[in-house]
Coordinates of C-alpha atoms in Angstrom, one line a residue:
X1 CA 5.2 12.2 15.4
X2 CA 6.8 11.9 11.9
X3 CA 5.9 9.2 9.4
X4 CA 9.5 7.9 9.4
X5 CA 9.1 7.0 13.1
X6 CA 6.4 4.4 12.5
X7 CA 6.8 3.3 8.8
X8 CA 7.9 -0.2 7.9
X9 CA 11.2 0.1 6.1
X10 CA 11.7 -3.5 5.0
X11 CA 9.4 -3.2 2.0
X12 CA 9.1 -5.9 -0.6
X13 CA 8.6 -4.9 -4.3
X14 CA 7.5 -6.2 -7.6
X15 CA 8.0 -5.0 -11.2
X16 CA 5.2 -4.4 -13.7
X17 CA 6.8 -7.2 -15.7
X18 CA 6.7 -9.7 -12.8
X19 CA 3.9 -12.3 -12.9
X20 CA 0.9 -12.4 -10.6
X21 CA 2.3 -15.7 -9.3
X22 CA 5.6 -13.9 -8.3
X23 CA 3.5 -11.3 -6.4
X24 CA 1.4 -13.9 -4.7
X25 CA 4.5 -15.9 -3.6
X26 CA 6.1 -12.7 -2.2
X27 CA 3.0 -11.9 -0.3
X28 CA 2.8 -15.4 1.1
X29 CA 6.6 -15.6 1.9
X30 CA 6.7 -12.2 3.6
X31 CA 3.2 -12.3 5.2
X32 CA 2.1 -9.0 3.4
X33 CA -1.0 -8.2 1.4
X34 CA 0.5 -5.1 -0.4
X35 CA 3.4 -4.7 -2.7
X36 CA 4.6 -1.4 -4.3
X37 CA 5.3 -1.8 -8.0
X38 CA 8.6 -0.2 -9.2
X39 CA 10.0 0.3 -12.7
X40 CA 13.5 -0.5 -14.0
X41 CA 14.7 2.9 -12.5
X42 CA 13.4 1.9 -9.0
X43 CA 10.7 4.5 -9.4
X44 CA 7.2 3.9 -8.0
X45 CA 4.6 3.3 -10.7
X46 CA 1.8 1.6 -8.7
X47 CA 0.8 -1.0 -6.2
X48 CA -0.7 -4.4 -6.1
X49 CA -2.7 -5.9 -3.2
X50 CA -4.0 -9.3 -2.3
X51 CA -7.4 -7.9 -3.2
X52 CA -6.2 -6.9 -6.7
X53 CA -5.0 -10.4 -7.2
X54 CA -8.3 -11.8 -6.1
X55 CA -10.7 -9.4 -7.8
X56 CA -8.8 -8.7 -11.0
X57 CA -6.9 -11.9 -11.6
X58 CA -8.4 -14.9 -9.8
X59 CA -12.0 -13.9 -10.4
X60 CA -11.3 -13.4 -14.1
X61 CA -9.3 -16.7 -14.3
X62 CA -6.2 -15.0 -15.5
X63 CA -3.2 -17.3 -16.0
X64 CA -0.6 -17.2 -13.3
X65 CA 2.0 -15.9 -15.8
X66 CA -0.1 -12.8 -16.4
X67 CA 1.8 -9.6 -15.7
X68 CA 1.4 -7.4 -12.7
X69 CA 0.9 -4.4 -15.1
X70 CA -2.5 -5.9 -15.9
X71 CA -3.8 -6.0 -12.3
X72 CA -1.9 -3.3 -10.4
X73 CA -3.4 0.0 -9.2
X74 CA -1.7 2.9 -10.7
X75 CA -3.3 5.5 -8.4
X76 CA -0.5 6.3 -5.9
X77 CA -1.3 7.8 -2.5
X78 CA 2.0 8.7 -0.8
X79 CA 3.6 10.9 1.7
X80 CA 7.1 11.9 2.7
X81 CA 8.9 10.1 5.6
X82 CA 9.4 13.7 7.0
X83 CA 5.6 14.4 7.0
X84 CA 3.7 14.6 10.2
X85 CA 1.8 11.4 10.8
X86 CA -1.4 13.4 10.9
X87 CA -0.9 14.4 7.2
X88 CA -0.6 10.7 6.3
X89 CA -3.7 9.8 8.3
X90 CA -5.7 12.5 6.5
X91 CA -4.5 11.1 3.1
X92 CA -5.5 7.6 4.1
X93 CA -8.9 8.8 5.2
X94 CA -9.6 11.0 2.2
X95 CA -8.5 8.3 -0.4
X96 CA -9.9 5.3 1.5
X97 CA -6.6 3.6 1.8
X98 CA -5.5 1.2 4.5
X99 CA -1.9 1.7 3.6
X100 CA 0.2 4.6 2.5
X101 CA 3.6 4.7 0.8
X102 CA 6.4 6.8 2.2
X103 CA 8.3 8.2 -0.8
X104 CA 11.5 10.2 -1.0
X105 CA 12.6 11.5 -4.4
X106 CA 10.3 9.1 -6.2
X107 CA 11.6 6.0 -4.4
X108 CA 9.7 4.0 -1.8
X109 CA 11.4 4.1 1.6
X110 CA 8.6 2.8 3.7
X111 CA 4.9 1.9 4.1
X112 CA 2.5 2.9 6.9
X113 CA -0.5 0.6 7.5
X114 CA -3.5 0.9 9.8
X115 CA -1.8 -1.5 12.2
X116 CA 1.3 0.7 12.4
X117 CA -1.0 3.6 13.3
X118 CA -2.9 1.5 15.9
X119 CA 0.4 0.7 17.6
X120 CA 1.5 4.3 17.6
X121 CA -1.7 6.3 18.1
X122 CA -4.1 4.2 20.2
X123 CA -7.6 3.0 19.7
X124 CA -9.6 6.2 19.4
X125 CA -7.5 7.7 16.6
X126 CA -7.2 4.4 14.7
X127 CA -11.0 3.8 15.0
X128 CA -11.7 7.1 13.2
X129 CA -9.3 6.4 10.4
X130 CA -10.7 2.8 10.1
X131 CA -14.2 4.2 9.8
X132 CA -13.1 6.6 7.1
X133 CA -11.2 4.0 5.1
X134 CA -13.9 1.4 5.3
X135 CA -16.8 3.8 4.5
X136 CA -16.6 2.7 0.8
X137 CA -17.2 -0.9 1.8
X138 CA -20.2 -0.1 3.9
X139 CA -22.0 1.6 1.0
X140 CA -21.7 -1.3 -1.4

């Protein structure tokens, strides 16, 4: 199975110059907890999660007009939509990520989450990936 077969293609984005309030509103309005951050050339430069907003912004009492650039994660874990799904699963496990971006020529074309994998792969495979991804949380 290829990544393109299960990736979510209707991806919402934010810019590094958007505010954390804009990101929170997009997450609420689109029922997502993850937004890729793209620059003015529509190139991927990071991601922001609901956890980033909570841990980096809310916990530090940042004003709602603070920029995404100050809370986003610049570490990008991505695959190609033409990659085998097993390659994406390995990247997710290795990097402890519950979502992975599908990128083509530097542009986001989709996102694969653990729930996408669960629907495509079944319980046993998803359970292993979930254990790998959450291992960091069990140690803290």
